[in-house]
Coordinates of N, CA and C in Angstrom, one line a residue:
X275 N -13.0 -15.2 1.2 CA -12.1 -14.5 2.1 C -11.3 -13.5 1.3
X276 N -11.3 -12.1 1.6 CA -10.4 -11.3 1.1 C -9.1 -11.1 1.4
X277 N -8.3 -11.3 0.4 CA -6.7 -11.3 0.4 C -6.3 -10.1 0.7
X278 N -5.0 -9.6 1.2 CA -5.0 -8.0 1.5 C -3.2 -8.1 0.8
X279 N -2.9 -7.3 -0.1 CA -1.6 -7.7 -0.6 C -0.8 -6.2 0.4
X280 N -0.2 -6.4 1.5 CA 0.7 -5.2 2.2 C 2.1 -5.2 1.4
X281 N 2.1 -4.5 0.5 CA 3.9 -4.7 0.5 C 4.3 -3.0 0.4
X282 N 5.8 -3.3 1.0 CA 6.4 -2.1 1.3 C 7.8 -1.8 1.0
X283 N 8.9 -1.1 2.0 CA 9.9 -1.1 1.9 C 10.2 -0.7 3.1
X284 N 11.5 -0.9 3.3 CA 12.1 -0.3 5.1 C 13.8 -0.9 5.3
X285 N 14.1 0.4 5.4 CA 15.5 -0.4 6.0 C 15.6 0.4 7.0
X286 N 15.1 1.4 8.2 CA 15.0 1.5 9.2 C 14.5 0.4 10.3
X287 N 13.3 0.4 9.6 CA 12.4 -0.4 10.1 C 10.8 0.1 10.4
X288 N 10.9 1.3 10.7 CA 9.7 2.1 11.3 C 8.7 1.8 9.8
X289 N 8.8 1.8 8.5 CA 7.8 1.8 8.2 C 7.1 0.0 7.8
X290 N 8.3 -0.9 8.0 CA 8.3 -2.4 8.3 C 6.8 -2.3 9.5
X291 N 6.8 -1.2 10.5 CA 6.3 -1.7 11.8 C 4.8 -1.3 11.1
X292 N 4.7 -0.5 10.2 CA 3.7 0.0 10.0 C 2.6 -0.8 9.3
X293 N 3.7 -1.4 8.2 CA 3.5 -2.6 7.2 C 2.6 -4.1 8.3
X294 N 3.3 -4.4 9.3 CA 3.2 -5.4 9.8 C 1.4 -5.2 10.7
X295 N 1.9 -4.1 11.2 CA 0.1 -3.4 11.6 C -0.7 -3.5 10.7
X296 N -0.9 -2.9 9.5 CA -1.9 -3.0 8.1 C -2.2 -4.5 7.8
X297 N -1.2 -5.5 8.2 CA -1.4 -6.7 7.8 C -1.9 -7.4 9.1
X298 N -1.7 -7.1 10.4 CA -2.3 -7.9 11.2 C -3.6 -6.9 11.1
X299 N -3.9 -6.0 10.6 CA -5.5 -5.3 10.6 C -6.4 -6.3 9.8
X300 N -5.9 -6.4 8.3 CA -6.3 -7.4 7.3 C -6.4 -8.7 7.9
X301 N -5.6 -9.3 8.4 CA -5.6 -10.8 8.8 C -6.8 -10.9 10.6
X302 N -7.1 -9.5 10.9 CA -7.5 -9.5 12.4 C -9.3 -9.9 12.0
X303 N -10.0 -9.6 10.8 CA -11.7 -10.1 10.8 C -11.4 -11.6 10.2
X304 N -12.8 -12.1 10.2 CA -13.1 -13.2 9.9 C -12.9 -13.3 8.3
X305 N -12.7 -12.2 7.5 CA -12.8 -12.7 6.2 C -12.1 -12.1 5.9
X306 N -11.1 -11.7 6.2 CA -9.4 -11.4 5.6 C -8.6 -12.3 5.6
X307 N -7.6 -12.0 5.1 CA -6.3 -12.8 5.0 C -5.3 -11.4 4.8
X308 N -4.0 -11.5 5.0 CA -3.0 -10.7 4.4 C -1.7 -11.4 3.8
X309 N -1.3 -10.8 2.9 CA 0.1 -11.5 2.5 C 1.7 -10.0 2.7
X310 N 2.3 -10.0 3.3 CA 2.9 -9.1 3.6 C 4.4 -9.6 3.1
X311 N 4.6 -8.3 2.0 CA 5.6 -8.5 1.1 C 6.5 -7.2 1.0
X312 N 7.9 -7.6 1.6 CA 8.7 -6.5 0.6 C 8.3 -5.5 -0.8
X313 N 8.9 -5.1 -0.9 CA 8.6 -4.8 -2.6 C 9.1 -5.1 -3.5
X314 N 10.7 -5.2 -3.1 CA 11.7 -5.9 -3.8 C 11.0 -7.5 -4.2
X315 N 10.4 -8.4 -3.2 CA 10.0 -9.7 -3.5 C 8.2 -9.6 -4.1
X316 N 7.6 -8.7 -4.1 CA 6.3 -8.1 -4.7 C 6.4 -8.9 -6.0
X317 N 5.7 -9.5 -6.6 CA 5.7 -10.3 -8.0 C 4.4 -9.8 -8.4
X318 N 4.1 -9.8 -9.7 CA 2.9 -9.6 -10.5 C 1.9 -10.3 -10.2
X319 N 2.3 -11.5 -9.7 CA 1.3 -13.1 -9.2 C 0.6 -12.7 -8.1
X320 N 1.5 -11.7 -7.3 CA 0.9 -11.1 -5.9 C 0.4 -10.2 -6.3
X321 N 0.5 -9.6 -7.1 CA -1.0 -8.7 -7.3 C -2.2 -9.1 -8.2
X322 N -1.9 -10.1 -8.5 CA -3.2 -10.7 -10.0 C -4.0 -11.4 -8.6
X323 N -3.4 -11.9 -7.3 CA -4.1 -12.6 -6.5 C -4.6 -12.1 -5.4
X324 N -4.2 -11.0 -5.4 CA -4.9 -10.0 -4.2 C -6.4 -9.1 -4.1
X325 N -7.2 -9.0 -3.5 CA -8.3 -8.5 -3.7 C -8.0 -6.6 -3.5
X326 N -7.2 -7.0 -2.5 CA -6.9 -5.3 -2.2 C -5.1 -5.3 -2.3
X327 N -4.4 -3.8 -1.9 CA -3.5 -3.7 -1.8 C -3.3 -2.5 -1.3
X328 N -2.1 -2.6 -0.1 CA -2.0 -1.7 0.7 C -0.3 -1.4 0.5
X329 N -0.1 0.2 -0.1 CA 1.6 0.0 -0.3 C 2.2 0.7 0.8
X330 N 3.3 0.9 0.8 CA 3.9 1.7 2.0 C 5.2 2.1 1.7
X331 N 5.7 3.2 1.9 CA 6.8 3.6 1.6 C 7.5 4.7 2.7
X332 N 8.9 4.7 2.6 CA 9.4 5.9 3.6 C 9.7 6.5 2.9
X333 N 9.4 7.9 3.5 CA 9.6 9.2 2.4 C 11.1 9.5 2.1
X334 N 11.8 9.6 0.8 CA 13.4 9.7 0.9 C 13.7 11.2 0.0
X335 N 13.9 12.3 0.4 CA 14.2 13.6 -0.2 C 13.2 13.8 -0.5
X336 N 11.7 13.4 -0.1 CA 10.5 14.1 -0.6 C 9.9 13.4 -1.7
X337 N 10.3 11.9 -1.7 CA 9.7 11.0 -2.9 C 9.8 9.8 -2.5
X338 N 9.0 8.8 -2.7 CA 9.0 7.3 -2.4 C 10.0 6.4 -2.6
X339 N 10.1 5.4 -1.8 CA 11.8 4.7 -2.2 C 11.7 4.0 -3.5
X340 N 12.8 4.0 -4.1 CA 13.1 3.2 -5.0 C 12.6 1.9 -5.3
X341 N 12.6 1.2 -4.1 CA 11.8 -0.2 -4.7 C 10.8 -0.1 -4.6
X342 N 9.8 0.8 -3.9 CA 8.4 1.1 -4.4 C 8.5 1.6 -6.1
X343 N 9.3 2.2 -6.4 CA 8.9 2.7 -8.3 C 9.4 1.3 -9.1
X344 N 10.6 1.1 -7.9 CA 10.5 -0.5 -8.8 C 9.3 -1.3 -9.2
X345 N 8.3 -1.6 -7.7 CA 7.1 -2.4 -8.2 C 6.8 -1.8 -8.7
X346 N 5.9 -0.7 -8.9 CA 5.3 -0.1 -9.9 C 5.8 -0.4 -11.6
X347 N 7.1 0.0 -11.6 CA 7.6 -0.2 -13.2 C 7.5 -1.7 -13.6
X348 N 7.7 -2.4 -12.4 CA 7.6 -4.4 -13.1 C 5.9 -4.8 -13.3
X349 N 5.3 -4.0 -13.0 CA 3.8 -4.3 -13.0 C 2.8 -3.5 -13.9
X350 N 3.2 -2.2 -13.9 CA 2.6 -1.2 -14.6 C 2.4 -1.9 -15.8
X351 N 2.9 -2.2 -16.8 CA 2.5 -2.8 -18.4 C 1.5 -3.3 -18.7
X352 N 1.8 -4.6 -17.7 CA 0.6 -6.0 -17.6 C -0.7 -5.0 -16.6
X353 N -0.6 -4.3 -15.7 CA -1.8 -4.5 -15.1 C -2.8 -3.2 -15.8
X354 N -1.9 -1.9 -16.4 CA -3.1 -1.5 -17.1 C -3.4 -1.8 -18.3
X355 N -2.9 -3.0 -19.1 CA -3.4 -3.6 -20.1 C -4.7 -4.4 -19.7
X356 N -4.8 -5.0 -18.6 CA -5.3 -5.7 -18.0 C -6.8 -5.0 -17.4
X357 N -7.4 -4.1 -17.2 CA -7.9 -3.4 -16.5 C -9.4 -4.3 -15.5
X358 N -9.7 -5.0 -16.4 CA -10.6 -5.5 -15.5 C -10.2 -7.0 -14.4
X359 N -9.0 -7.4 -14.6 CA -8.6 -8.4 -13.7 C -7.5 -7.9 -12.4
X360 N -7.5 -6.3 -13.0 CA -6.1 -5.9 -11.4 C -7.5 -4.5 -11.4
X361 N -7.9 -4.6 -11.8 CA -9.2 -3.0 -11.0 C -9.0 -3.6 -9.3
X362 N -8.6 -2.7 -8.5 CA -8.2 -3.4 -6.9 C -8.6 -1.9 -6.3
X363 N -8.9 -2.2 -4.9 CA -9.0 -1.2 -4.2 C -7.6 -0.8 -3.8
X364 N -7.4 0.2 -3.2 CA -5.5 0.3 -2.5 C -5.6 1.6 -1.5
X365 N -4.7 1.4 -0.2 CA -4.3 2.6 0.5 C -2.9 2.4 0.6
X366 N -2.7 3.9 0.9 CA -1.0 3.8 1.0 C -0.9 4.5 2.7
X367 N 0.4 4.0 3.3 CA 1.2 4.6 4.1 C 2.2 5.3 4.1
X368 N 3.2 6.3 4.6 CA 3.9 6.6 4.6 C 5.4 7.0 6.0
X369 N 6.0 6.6 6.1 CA 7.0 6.6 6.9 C 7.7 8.0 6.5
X370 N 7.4 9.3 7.4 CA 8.1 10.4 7.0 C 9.2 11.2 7.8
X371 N 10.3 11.3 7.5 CA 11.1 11.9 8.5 C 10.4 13.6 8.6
X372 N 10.2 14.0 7.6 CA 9.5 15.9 7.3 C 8.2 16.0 7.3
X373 N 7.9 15.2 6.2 CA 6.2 16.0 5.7 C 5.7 14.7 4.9
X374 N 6.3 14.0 4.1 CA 5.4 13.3 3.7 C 4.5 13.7 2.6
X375 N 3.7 14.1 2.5 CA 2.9 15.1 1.3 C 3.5 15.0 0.2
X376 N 4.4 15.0 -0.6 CA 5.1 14.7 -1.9 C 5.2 13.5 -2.1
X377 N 5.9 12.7 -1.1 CA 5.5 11.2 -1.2 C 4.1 10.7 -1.7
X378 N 3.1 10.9 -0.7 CA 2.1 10.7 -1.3 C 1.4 11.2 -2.4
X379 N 1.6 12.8 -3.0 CA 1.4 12.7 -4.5 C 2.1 11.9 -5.0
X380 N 3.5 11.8 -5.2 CA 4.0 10.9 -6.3 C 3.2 9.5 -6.4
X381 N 3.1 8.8 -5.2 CA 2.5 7.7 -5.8 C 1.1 7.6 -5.9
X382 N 0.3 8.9 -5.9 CA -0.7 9.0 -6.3 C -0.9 8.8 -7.6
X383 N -0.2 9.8 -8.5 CA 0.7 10.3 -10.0 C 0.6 8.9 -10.4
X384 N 1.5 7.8 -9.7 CA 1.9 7.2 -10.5 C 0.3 6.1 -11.1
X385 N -0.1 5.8 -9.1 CA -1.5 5.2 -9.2 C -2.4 5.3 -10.1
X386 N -2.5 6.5 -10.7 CA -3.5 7.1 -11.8 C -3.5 6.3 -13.2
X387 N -2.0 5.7 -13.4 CA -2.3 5.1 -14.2 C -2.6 3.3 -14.5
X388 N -2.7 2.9 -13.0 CA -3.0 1.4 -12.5 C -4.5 1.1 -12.4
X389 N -5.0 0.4 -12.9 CA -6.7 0.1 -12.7 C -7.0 0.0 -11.2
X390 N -6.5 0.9 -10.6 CA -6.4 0.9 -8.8 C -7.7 2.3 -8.2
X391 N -8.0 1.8 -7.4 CA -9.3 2.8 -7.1 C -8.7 3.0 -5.3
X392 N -8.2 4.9 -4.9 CA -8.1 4.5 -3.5 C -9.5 4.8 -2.7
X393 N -9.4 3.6 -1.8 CA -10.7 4.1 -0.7 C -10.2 4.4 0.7
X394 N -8.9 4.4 1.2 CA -8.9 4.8 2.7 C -7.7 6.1 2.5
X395 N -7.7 6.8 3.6 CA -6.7 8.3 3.6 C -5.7 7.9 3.9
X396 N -4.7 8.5 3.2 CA -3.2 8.1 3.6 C -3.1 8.1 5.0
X397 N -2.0 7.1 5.7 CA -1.2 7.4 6.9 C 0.0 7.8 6.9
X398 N 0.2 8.9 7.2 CA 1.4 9.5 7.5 C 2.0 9.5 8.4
X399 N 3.0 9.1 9.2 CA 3.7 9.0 10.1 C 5.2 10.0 9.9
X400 N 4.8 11.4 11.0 CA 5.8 12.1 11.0 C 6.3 11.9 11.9
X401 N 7.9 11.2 11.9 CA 9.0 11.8 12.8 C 8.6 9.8 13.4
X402 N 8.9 10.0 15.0 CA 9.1 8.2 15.4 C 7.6 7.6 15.3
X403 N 7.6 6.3 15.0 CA 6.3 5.6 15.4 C 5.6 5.9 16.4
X404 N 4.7 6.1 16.5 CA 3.1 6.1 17.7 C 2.8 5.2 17.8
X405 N 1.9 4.5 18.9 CA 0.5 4.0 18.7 C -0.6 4.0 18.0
X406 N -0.7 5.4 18.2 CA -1.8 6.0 17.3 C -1.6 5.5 15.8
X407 N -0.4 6.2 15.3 CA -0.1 5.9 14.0 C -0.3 3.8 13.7
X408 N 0.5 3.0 14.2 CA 0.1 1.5 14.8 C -1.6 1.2 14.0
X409 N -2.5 1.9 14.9 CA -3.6 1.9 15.5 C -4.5 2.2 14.2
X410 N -4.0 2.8 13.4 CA -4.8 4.1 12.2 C -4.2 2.8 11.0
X411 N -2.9 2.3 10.9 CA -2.4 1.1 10.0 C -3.3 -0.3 10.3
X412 N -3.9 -0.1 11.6 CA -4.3 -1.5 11.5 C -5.9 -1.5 11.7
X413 N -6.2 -0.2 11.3 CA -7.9 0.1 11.1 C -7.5 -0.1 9.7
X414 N -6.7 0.5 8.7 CA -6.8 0.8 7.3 C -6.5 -0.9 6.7
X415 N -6.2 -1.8 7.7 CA -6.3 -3.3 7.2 C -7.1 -4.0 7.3
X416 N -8.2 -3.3 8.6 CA -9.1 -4.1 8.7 C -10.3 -3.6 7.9
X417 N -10.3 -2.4 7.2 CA -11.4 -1.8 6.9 C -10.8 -2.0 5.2
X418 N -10.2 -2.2 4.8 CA -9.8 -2.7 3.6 C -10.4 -4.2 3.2
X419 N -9.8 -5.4 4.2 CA -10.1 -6.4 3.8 C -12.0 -6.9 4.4
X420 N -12.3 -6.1 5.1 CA -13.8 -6.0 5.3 C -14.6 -5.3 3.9
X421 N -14.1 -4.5 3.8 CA -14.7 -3.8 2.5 C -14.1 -4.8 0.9
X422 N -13.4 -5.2 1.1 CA -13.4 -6.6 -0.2 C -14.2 -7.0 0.3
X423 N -14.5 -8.1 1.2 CA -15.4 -9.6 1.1 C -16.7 -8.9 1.1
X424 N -17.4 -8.0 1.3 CA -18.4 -7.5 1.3 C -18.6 -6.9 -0.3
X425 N -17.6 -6.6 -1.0 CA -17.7 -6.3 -1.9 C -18.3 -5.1 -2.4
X426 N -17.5 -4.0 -1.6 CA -18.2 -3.0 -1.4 C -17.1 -1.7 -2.5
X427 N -15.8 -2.3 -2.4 CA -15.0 -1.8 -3.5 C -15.0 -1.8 -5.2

């Protein structure tokens, strides 16, 4: 069964809701699981034990929140030393009040240097939550943790 590691950040909440969709997408087939984590609580352990990983961030002045660069900086050392035990597939979300689009380069930038391979298109969510938007988070969980157990990443 493929593990799906969701962690994010939110203190609105809107990109929480997003998070929680990507994880019930992962946890929705027969051979997912998800673990759905803050970022602030994101440990190295949660990513050494995840098959995939799905991050999520609200866009803040046109760049990713802070405890997203946090995980990144607590994990970055060990996992590109590491390259063949964190090599992980990953999609990202984003929670945008504007545009979004800088957000997602930055942590693209940063991804480049993680043994991380993306396979699904960012979701962007401009302005309040959708359905749609919901809907597109909880395809990118289920087509995430389908494409681990199959082993197609």
């Amino acid at each position: 069964m493929a593990v799906i590691l969701v962690t994010y950040h939110s203190q609105g909440g809107n990109t929480r809701r997003m998070a929680e969709s990507a994880a019930a997408g992962a946890g929705d087939t027969d051979t997912g699981s998800a673990v759905l984590k803050a970022a602030g609580e994101t440990t190295l352990e949660d990513l050494r034990l995840c098959d995939g990983i799905i991050l999520g961030s609200p866009e803040y002045f046109g760049y990713m929140a802070g405890m997203i660069k946090d995980f990144f900086d607590r994990t970055y050392e060990v996992a590109a030393a590491n390259v063949n035990e964190f090599r992980k597939p990953y999609a990202l979300f984003i929670s945008a009040g504007n545009d979004g689009r800088n957000t997602e380069v930055q942590m693209e930038r940063i991804l480049k240097g993680f043994p991380f391979k993306k396979v699904y298109e960012t979701v962007i969510c401009r302005g309040p939550i959708r359905d749609d938007i919901l809907d597109r988070c909880f395809e990118m969980g289920q087509t995430l943790a389908a494409g681990c157990d199959l082993g197609i990443y």
